[in-house]
Amino acid sequence: RKEVEQDPGPFNVPEGATVAFNCTYSNSASQSFFWYRQDCRKEPKLLMSVYSSGNEDGRFTAQVDKSSKYISLFIRDSQPSDSATYLCVVNMNYGGATNKLIFGTGTLLAVQP
Amino acid sequence: DAGITQSPRYKITETGRQVTLMCHQTWSHSYMFWYRQDLGHGLRLIYYSAAADITDKGEVPDGYVVSRSKTENFPLTLESATRSQTSVYFCASSEDRRQPQHFGDGTRLSIL
C-alpha cells in the first residue's frame, strides 16, 4: 500500500465548476501537509500548505482530517488556467529526527472553457 | 534571483557513460534532494542531504552517487548510465525537514 494515495484522474470539468481533490496517507505521526501544482513538463510548485484548522487562499481551500488521515483541496470557480496535475504531499515521521516528504502520484485536472 | 537552478536542462547520452547533473541553490537551505519522475511512479527520492558533507539514501539510490562539499551545490552522478535511468530529474531544497521543498526546473535525461 502506498504511503500517500490519490485518485490519478483525469478530472475533466467545465469552467466555473468546483473541483475536489482527495488524498489519504498512512503515517499517523505526520505533522505537515502540502499541495503542489505541476504543469506539463514543468517542475512541481508549492500551491499551499495545509494547516490543522484548514486554510483558504482565494479560490483554493485546503483541509486535513488527521483522525481519518485524509487531506482535501477544493478549487472554486475553476478556470482553464487551473489545468495541471495536483500533488498531495505529506511529511512522514519515521521516528526520531527522520522526516521525509512523500509525494502522491498526482491528480490530473483539465478545465474546459 | 534564480533560487535553485539545474543544469543541463536536456541531456542525451549512451549506456555506460558517466553523467553528472548539477544543482545549485542560493537560499542557503540546509536540505537538498534529488528526485526522478517517471510515468506511473510520481516523484521518487534518490538521495538527500541535510547539510554539507551529510548525505543519505532515498527510495531509489542504486546506480547514483551524490556529494555535498558546499551547502549550495548538490551534484548527482550516474556512474555508468543505463536505459532505465532515462527520466526527468528534479533537484529541490528546503530550510528544514518539515518545510515545503522548492524545485529546480528539471533535467530531462535520455540514455540511448
PDB file of C-alpha atoms in Angstrom:
ATOM      1  CA  ARG A   1       0.000   0.000   0.000  1.00  0.00           C
ATOM      2  CA  LYS A   2       1.357   3.418  -0.940  1.00  0.00           C
ATOM      3  CA  GLU A   3       2.110   5.857   1.872  1.00  0.00           C
ATOM      4  CA  VAL A   4       0.215   8.642   0.087  1.00  0.00           C
ATOM      5  CA  GLU A   5      -2.623   7.810  -2.274  1.00  0.00           C
ATOM      6  CA  GLN A   6      -4.506   9.979  -4.736  1.00  0.00           C
ATOM      7  CA  ASP A   7      -7.025   9.361  -7.468  1.00  0.00           C
ATOM      8  CA  PRO A   8      -4.956   9.762 -10.681  1.00  0.00           C
ATOM      9  CA  GLY A   9      -7.902  11.216 -12.593  1.00  0.00           C
ATOM     10  CA  PRO A  10      -8.142  12.761 -15.071  1.00  0.00           C
ATOM     11  CA  PHE A  11     -10.812  15.102 -13.850  1.00  0.00           C
ATOM     12  CA  ASN A  12     -12.470  16.837 -16.796  1.00  0.00           C
ATOM     13  CA  VAL A  13     -14.675  19.695 -15.625  1.00  0.00           C
ATOM     14  CA  PRO A  14     -16.344  22.726 -17.238  1.00  0.00           C
ATOM     15  CA  GLU A  15     -15.134  26.198 -16.453  1.00  0.00           C
ATOM     16  CA  GLY A  16     -16.719  27.521 -13.271  1.00  0.00           C
ATOM     17  CA  ALA A  17     -17.111  24.131 -11.612  1.00  0.00           C
ATOM     18  CA  THR A  18     -15.947  23.371  -8.080  1.00  0.00           C
ATOM     19  CA  VAL A  19     -13.303  20.666  -8.024  1.00  0.00           C
ATOM     20  CA  ALA A  20     -12.399  18.479  -5.054  1.00  0.00           C
ATOM     21  CA  PHE A  21      -9.145  16.551  -4.737  1.00  0.00           C
ATOM     22  CA  ASN A  22      -8.733  13.942  -2.046  1.00  0.00           C
ATOM     23  CA  CYS A  23      -5.710  12.235  -0.621  1.00  0.00           C
ATOM     24  CA  THR A  24      -5.120   9.630   2.071  1.00  0.00           C
ATOM     25  CA  TYR A  25      -1.928   8.891   3.957  1.00  0.00           C
ATOM     26  CA  SER A  26      -0.725   6.076   6.166  1.00  0.00           C
ATOM     27  CA  ASN A  27       1.534   7.576   8.831  1.00  0.00           C
ATOM     28  CA  SER A  28      -0.480   8.854  11.778  1.00  0.00           C
ATOM     29  CA  ALA A  29       2.577  10.742  13.076  1.00  0.00           C
ATOM     30  CA  SER A  30       2.561  13.055  10.043  1.00  0.00           C
ATOM     31  CA  GLN A  31       2.501  16.699  11.053  1.00  0.00           C
ATOM     32  CA  SER A  32       2.670  18.801   7.933  1.00  0.00           C
ATOM     33  CA  PHE A  33       0.893  18.611   4.630  1.00  0.00           C
ATOM     34  CA  PHE A  34       1.100  20.433   1.328  1.00  0.00           C
ATOM     35  CA  TRP A  35      -0.473  20.679  -2.092  1.00  0.00           C
ATOM     36  CA  TYR A  36       1.745  21.200  -5.116  1.00  0.00           C
ATOM     37  CA  ARG A  37       0.775  22.029  -8.661  1.00  0.00           C
ATOM     38  CA  GLN A  38       2.710  20.656 -11.623  1.00  0.00           C
ATOM     39  CA  ASP A  39       2.180  21.865 -15.164  1.00  0.00           C
ATOM     40  CA  CYS A  40       3.044  19.622 -18.074  1.00  0.00           C
ATOM     41  CA  ARG A  41       6.832  19.223 -18.420  1.00  0.00           C
ATOM     42  CA  LYS A  42       7.458  21.682 -15.592  1.00  0.00           C
ATOM     43  CA  GLU A  43       8.647  21.413 -12.010  1.00  0.00           C
ATOM     44  CA  PRO A  44       6.235  20.978  -9.078  1.00  0.00           C
ATOM     45  CA  LYS A  45       5.412  24.271  -7.408  1.00  0.00           C
ATOM     46  CA  LEU A  46       4.058  24.757  -3.907  1.00  0.00           C
ATOM     47  CA  LEU A  47       0.389  25.700  -4.094  1.00  0.00           C
ATOM     48  CA  MET A  48      -0.390  25.835  -0.402  1.00  0.00           C
ATOM     49  CA  SER A  49       0.439  24.398   2.968  1.00  0.00           C
ATOM     50  CA  VAL A  50      -2.381  22.657   4.827  1.00  0.00           C
ATOM     51  CA  TYR A  51      -2.917  23.648   8.432  1.00  0.00           C
ATOM     52  CA  SER A  52      -4.878  21.736  11.046  1.00  0.00           C
ATOM     53  CA  SER A  53      -7.514  24.456  11.120  1.00  0.00           C
ATOM     54  CA  GLY A  54      -7.813  24.477   7.354  1.00  0.00           C
ATOM     55  CA  ASN A  55      -6.768  27.357   5.178  1.00  0.00           C
ATOM     56  CA  GLU A  56      -8.019  29.331   2.250  1.00  0.00           C
ATOM     57  CA  ASP A  57      -6.244  31.289  -0.455  1.00  0.00           C
ATOM     58  CA  GLY A  58      -8.563  32.933  -2.939  1.00  0.00           C
ATOM     59  CA  ARG A  59     -10.415  30.195  -4.804  1.00  0.00           C
ATOM     60  CA  PHE A  60      -8.413  27.447  -3.116  1.00  0.00           C
ATOM     61  CA  THR A  61      -9.275  25.772   0.190  1.00  0.00           C
ATOM     62  CA  ALA A  62      -7.252  23.026   1.856  1.00  0.00           C
ATOM     63  CA  GLN A  63      -8.252  20.843   4.783  1.00  0.00           C
ATOM     64  CA  VAL A  64      -6.824  17.936   6.741  1.00  0.00           C
ATOM     65  CA  ASP A  65      -8.588  15.394   8.941  1.00  0.00           C
ATOM     66  CA  LYS A  66      -5.839  13.745  10.966  1.00  0.00           C
ATOM     67  CA  SER A  67      -8.180  11.244  12.614  1.00  0.00           C
ATOM     68  CA  SER A  68      -9.082   9.880   9.180  1.00  0.00           C
ATOM     69  CA  LYS A  69      -5.671  10.613   7.634  1.00  0.00           C
ATOM     70  CA  TYR A  70      -7.376  12.457   4.841  1.00  0.00           C
ATOM     71  CA  ILE A  71      -6.384  15.655   3.028  1.00  0.00           C
ATOM     72  CA  SER A  72      -8.502  17.640   0.609  1.00  0.00           C
ATOM     73  CA  LEU A  73      -8.145  20.536  -1.792  1.00  0.00           C
ATOM     74  CA  PHE A  74     -11.071  22.453  -3.253  1.00  0.00           C
ATOM     75  CA  ILE A  75     -10.940  24.813  -6.210  1.00  0.00           C
ATOM     76  CA  ARG A  76     -13.949  27.080  -6.621  1.00  0.00           C
ATOM     77  CA  ASP A  77     -14.911  28.689  -9.914  1.00  0.00           C
ATOM     78  CA  SER A  78     -12.276  26.652 -11.744  1.00  0.00           C
ATOM     79  CA  GLN A  79     -10.550  28.249 -14.713  1.00  0.00           C
ATOM     80  CA  PRO A  80      -8.802  26.731 -17.739  1.00  0.00           C
ATOM     81  CA  SER A  81      -5.558  28.082 -16.256  1.00  0.00           C
ATOM     82  CA  ASP A  82      -6.066  25.721 -13.302  1.00  0.00           C
ATOM     83  CA  SER A  83      -5.485  22.756 -15.626  1.00  0.00           C
ATOM     84  CA  ALA A  84      -2.491  20.895 -14.220  1.00  0.00           C
ATOM     85  CA  THR A  85      -1.553  17.952 -12.057  1.00  0.00           C
ATOM     86  CA  TYR A  86      -2.126  18.417  -8.324  1.00  0.00           C
ATOM     87  CA  LEU A  87       0.198  16.589  -5.963  1.00  0.00           C
ATOM     88  CA  CYS A  88      -0.642  15.772  -2.369  1.00  0.00           C
ATOM     89  CA  VAL A  89       2.445  15.829  -0.131  1.00  0.00           C
ATOM     90  CA  VAL A  90       2.794  14.539   3.417  1.00  0.00           C
ATOM     91  CA  ASN A  91       5.680  14.977   5.819  1.00  0.00           C
ATOM     92  CA  MET A  92       6.137  11.473   7.200  1.00  0.00           C
ATOM     93  CA  ASN A  93       7.840  10.918  10.522  1.00  0.00           C
ATOM     94  CA  TYR A  94       9.768   7.652  10.747  1.00  0.00           C
ATOM     95  CA  GLY A  95      10.849   8.061  14.343  1.00  0.00           C
ATOM     96  CA  GLY A  96      13.403  10.323  15.965  1.00  0.00           C
ATOM     97  CA  ALA A  97      14.730  13.015  13.664  1.00  0.00           C
ATOM     98  CA  THR A  98      13.816  11.207  10.455  1.00  0.00           C
ATOM     99  CA  ASN A  99      11.219  13.057   8.413  1.00  0.00           C
ATOM    100  CA  LYS A 100      10.616  12.796   4.700  1.00  0.00           C
ATOM    101  CA  LEU A 101       8.223  14.439   2.323  1.00  0.00           C
ATOM    102  CA  ILE A 102       6.255  11.774   0.491  1.00  0.00           C
ATOM    103  CA  PHE A 103       4.589  12.808  -2.761  1.00  0.00           C
ATOM    104  CA  GLY A 104       1.401  11.351  -4.124  1.00  0.00           C
ATOM    105  CA  THR A 105       1.406  10.470  -7.802  1.00  0.00           C
ATOM    106  CA  GLY A 106      -0.896  13.383  -8.547  1.00  0.00           C
ATOM    107  CA  THR A 107      -4.353  14.005  -9.963  1.00  0.00           C
ATOM    108  CA  LEU A 108      -4.658  15.454 -13.448  1.00  0.00           C
ATOM    109  CA  LEU A 109      -7.203  18.246 -13.874  1.00  0.00           C
ATOM    110  CA  ALA A 110      -8.476  19.565 -17.188  1.00  0.00           C
ATOM    111  CA  VAL A 111     -10.840  22.556 -17.060  1.00  0.00           C
ATOM    112  CA  GLN A 112     -12.737  23.015 -20.305  1.00  0.00           C
ATOM    113  CA  PRO A 113     -13.574  26.574 -21.410  1.00  0.00           C
TER     114      PRO A 113
ATOM    115  CA  ASP B   1      17.181  35.642  -8.057  1.00  0.00           C
ATOM    116  CA  ALA B   2      17.003  32.164  -9.620  1.00  0.00           C
ATOM    117  CA  GLY B   3      16.748  30.342  -6.265  1.00  0.00           C
ATOM    118  CA  ILE B   4      17.518  26.848  -7.405  1.00  0.00           C
ATOM    119  CA  THR B   5      18.966  26.017 -10.798  1.00  0.00           C
ATOM    120  CA  GLN B   6      19.703  22.764 -12.539  1.00  0.00           C
ATOM    121  CA  SER B   7      21.977  22.043 -15.447  1.00  0.00           C
ATOM    122  CA  PRO B   8      21.853  20.841 -18.078  1.00  0.00           C
ATOM    123  CA  ARG B   9      18.168  21.175 -18.977  1.00  0.00           C
ATOM    124  CA  TYR B  10      18.443  18.363 -21.511  1.00  0.00           C
ATOM    125  CA  LYS B  11      20.992  15.595 -21.885  1.00  0.00           C
ATOM    126  CA  ILE B  12      21.302  12.667 -24.263  1.00  0.00           C
ATOM    127  CA  THR B  13      23.993  10.091 -23.644  1.00  0.00           C
ATOM    128  CA  GLU B  14      24.817   6.444 -24.208  1.00  0.00           C
ATOM    129  CA  THR B  15      24.677   3.473 -21.885  1.00  0.00           C
ATOM    130  CA  GLY B  16      27.806   3.023 -19.824  1.00  0.00           C
ATOM    131  CA  ARG B  17      28.744   6.704 -19.837  1.00  0.00           C
ATOM    132  CA  GLN B  18      29.161   8.719 -16.689  1.00  0.00           C
ATOM    133  CA  VAL B  19      26.779  11.650 -16.377  1.00  0.00           C
ATOM    134  CA  THR B  20      26.673  14.400 -13.762  1.00  0.00           C
ATOM    135  CA  LEU B  21      23.632  16.561 -13.173  1.00  0.00           C
ATOM    136  CA  MET B  22      24.241  19.824 -11.390  1.00  0.00           C
ATOM    137  CA  CYS B  23      22.097  21.597  -8.814  1.00  0.00           C
ATOM    138  CA  HIS B  24      22.783  24.974  -7.242  1.00  0.00           C
ATOM    139  CA  GLN B  25      20.705  26.937  -4.740  1.00  0.00           C
ATOM    140  CA  THR B  26      21.126  30.480  -3.499  1.00  0.00           C
ATOM    141  CA  TRP B  27      18.837  30.331  -0.450  1.00  0.00           C
ATOM    142  CA  SER B  28      21.390  28.717   1.912  1.00  0.00           C
ATOM    143  CA  HIS B  29      18.870  25.959   2.564  1.00  0.00           C
ATOM    144  CA  SER B  30      20.222  23.141   4.699  1.00  0.00           C
ATOM    145  CA  TYR B  31      18.364  20.348   2.930  1.00  0.00           C
ATOM    146  CA  MET B  32      18.721  19.356  -0.698  1.00  0.00           C
ATOM    147  CA  PHE B  33      17.085  16.493  -2.563  1.00  0.00           C
ATOM    148  CA  TRP B  34      17.234  14.625  -5.830  1.00  0.00           C
ATOM    149  CA  TYR B  35      14.116  13.042  -7.323  1.00  0.00           C
ATOM    150  CA  ARG B  36      13.321  11.245 -10.518  1.00  0.00           C
ATOM    151  CA  GLN B  37       9.875  11.384 -12.066  1.00  0.00           C
ATOM    152  CA  ASP B  38       8.532   8.680 -14.331  1.00  0.00           C
ATOM    153  CA  LEU B  39       5.032   7.984 -15.624  1.00  0.00           C
ATOM    154  CA  GLY B  40       3.104   5.826 -13.180  1.00  0.00           C
ATOM    155  CA  HIS B  41       5.565   6.369 -10.325  1.00  0.00           C
ATOM    156  CA  GLY B  42       5.355  10.029  -9.495  1.00  0.00           C
ATOM    157  CA  LEU B  43       8.316  11.604  -7.740  1.00  0.00           C
ATOM    158  CA  ARG B  44      10.774   9.161  -6.208  1.00  0.00           C
ATOM    159  CA  LEU B  45      13.535  10.272  -3.878  1.00  0.00           C
ATOM    160  CA  ILE B  46      17.021   9.223  -4.957  1.00  0.00           C
ATOM    161  CA  TYR B  47      19.248  10.899  -2.369  1.00  0.00           C
ATOM    162  CA  TYR B  48      19.034  13.768   0.041  1.00  0.00           C
ATOM    163  CA  SER B  49      21.389  15.846   2.127  1.00  0.00           C
ATOM    164  CA  ALA B  50      20.771  17.505   5.475  1.00  0.00           C
ATOM    165  CA  ALA B  51      23.897  19.676   5.343  1.00  0.00           C
ATOM    166  CA  ALA B  52      27.305  19.874   3.751  1.00  0.00           C
ATOM    167  CA  ASP B  53      29.096  16.512   3.874  1.00  0.00           C
ATOM    168  CA  ILE B  54      25.947  14.714   5.058  1.00  0.00           C
ATOM    169  CA  THR B  55      24.046  12.618   2.533  1.00  0.00           C
ATOM    170  CA  ASP B  56      21.591   9.751   2.802  1.00  0.00           C
ATOM    171  CA  LYS B  57      19.823   7.330   0.520  1.00  0.00           C
ATOM    172  CA  GLY B  58      16.266   7.734  -0.566  1.00  0.00           C
ATOM    173  CA  GLU B  59      13.883   5.279  -2.157  1.00  0.00           C
ATOM    174  CA  VAL B  60      15.828   4.521  -5.366  1.00  0.00           C
ATOM    175  CA  PRO B  61      19.573   5.188  -4.815  1.00  0.00           C
ATOM    176  CA  ASP B  62      21.098   2.318  -6.818  1.00  0.00           C
ATOM    177  CA  GLY B  63      23.270   3.484  -9.698  1.00  0.00           C
ATOM    178  CA  TYR B  64      23.587   7.040  -8.382  1.00  0.00           C
ATOM    179  CA  VAL B  65      26.211   8.894  -6.379  1.00  0.00           C
ATOM    180  CA  VAL B  66      25.936  12.301  -4.712  1.00  0.00           C
ATOM    181  CA  SER B  67      28.219  14.675  -2.899  1.00  0.00           C
ATOM    182  CA  ARG B  68      27.745  17.885  -0.953  1.00  0.00           C
ATOM    183  CA  SER B  69      31.072  19.590  -0.373  1.00  0.00           C
ATOM    184  CA  LYS B  70      29.393  23.018  -0.326  1.00  0.00           C
ATOM    185  CA  THR B  71      25.975  23.900   1.036  1.00  0.00           C
ATOM    186  CA  GLU B  72      24.832  25.440  -2.220  1.00  0.00           C
ATOM    187  CA  ASN B  73      25.716  22.561  -4.565  1.00  0.00           C
ATOM    188  CA  PHE B  74      24.402  19.025  -4.734  1.00  0.00           C
ATOM    189  CA  PRO B  75      25.543  17.189  -7.891  1.00  0.00           C
ATOM    190  CA  LEU B  76      24.083  13.830  -8.879  1.00  0.00           C
ATOM    191  CA  THR B  77      26.273  11.389 -10.804  1.00  0.00           C
ATOM    192  CA  LEU B  78      25.221   8.349 -12.780  1.00  0.00           C
ATOM    193  CA  GLU B  79      28.442   6.358 -12.739  1.00  0.00           C
ATOM    194  CA  SER B  80      27.516   4.027 -15.613  1.00  0.00           C
ATOM    195  CA  ALA B  81      24.247   5.115 -17.190  1.00  0.00           C
ATOM    196  CA  THR B  82      21.591   2.539 -18.073  1.00  0.00           C
ATOM    197  CA  ARG B  83      18.448   2.925 -20.190  1.00  0.00           C
ATOM    198  CA  SER B  84      16.296   2.501 -17.084  1.00  0.00           C
ATOM    199  CA  GLN B  85      17.742   5.793 -15.823  1.00  0.00           C
ATOM    200  CA  THR B  86      16.083   7.711 -18.627  1.00  0.00           C
ATOM    201  CA  SER B  87      13.853  10.092 -16.708  1.00  0.00           C
ATOM    202  CA  VAL B  88      13.191  13.647 -15.621  1.00  0.00           C
ATOM    203  CA  TYR B  89      15.372  14.573 -12.655  1.00  0.00           C
ATOM    204  CA  PHE B  90      14.390  17.277 -10.197  1.00  0.00           C
ATOM    205  CA  CYS B  91      16.533  18.863  -7.539  1.00  0.00           C
ATOM    206  CA  ALA B  92      14.845  20.521  -4.560  1.00  0.00           C
ATOM    207  CA  SER B  93      15.795  22.325  -1.387  1.00  0.00           C
ATOM    208  CA  SER B  94      14.178  23.267   1.908  1.00  0.00           C
ATOM    209  CA  GLU B  95      15.067  25.117   5.089  1.00  0.00           C
ATOM    210  CA  ASP B  96      14.499  22.082   7.273  1.00  0.00           C
ATOM    211  CA  ARG B  97      12.998  18.641   7.035  1.00  0.00           C
ATOM    212  CA  ARG B  98       9.444  19.754   7.835  1.00  0.00           C
ATOM    213  CA  GLN B  99       9.249  22.701   5.450  1.00  0.00           C
ATOM    214  CA  PRO B 100       7.984  22.502   1.882  1.00  0.00           C
ATOM    215  CA  GLN B 101      10.566  21.886  -0.798  1.00  0.00           C
ATOM    216  CA  HIS B 102      11.278  24.187  -3.717  1.00  0.00           C
ATOM    217  CA  PHE B 103      12.170  22.597  -7.011  1.00  0.00           C
ATOM    218  CA  GLY B 104      14.506  23.380  -9.851  1.00  0.00           C
ATOM    219  CA  ASP B 105      13.101  23.217 -13.364  1.00  0.00           C
ATOM    220  CA  GLY B 106      14.431  19.738 -14.024  1.00  0.00           C
ATOM    221  CA  THR B 107      16.862  17.876 -16.253  1.00  0.00           C
ATOM    222  CA  ARG B 108      15.450  15.662 -18.981  1.00  0.00           C
ATOM    223  CA  LEU B 109      17.894  12.801 -19.397  1.00  0.00           C
ATOM    224  CA  SER B 110      17.728  10.281 -22.216  1.00  0.00           C
ATOM    225  CA  ILE B 111      20.052   7.286 -22.275  1.00  0.00           C
ATOM    226  CA  LEU B 112      20.318   5.506 -25.588  1.00  0.00           C
TER     227      LEU B 112
END
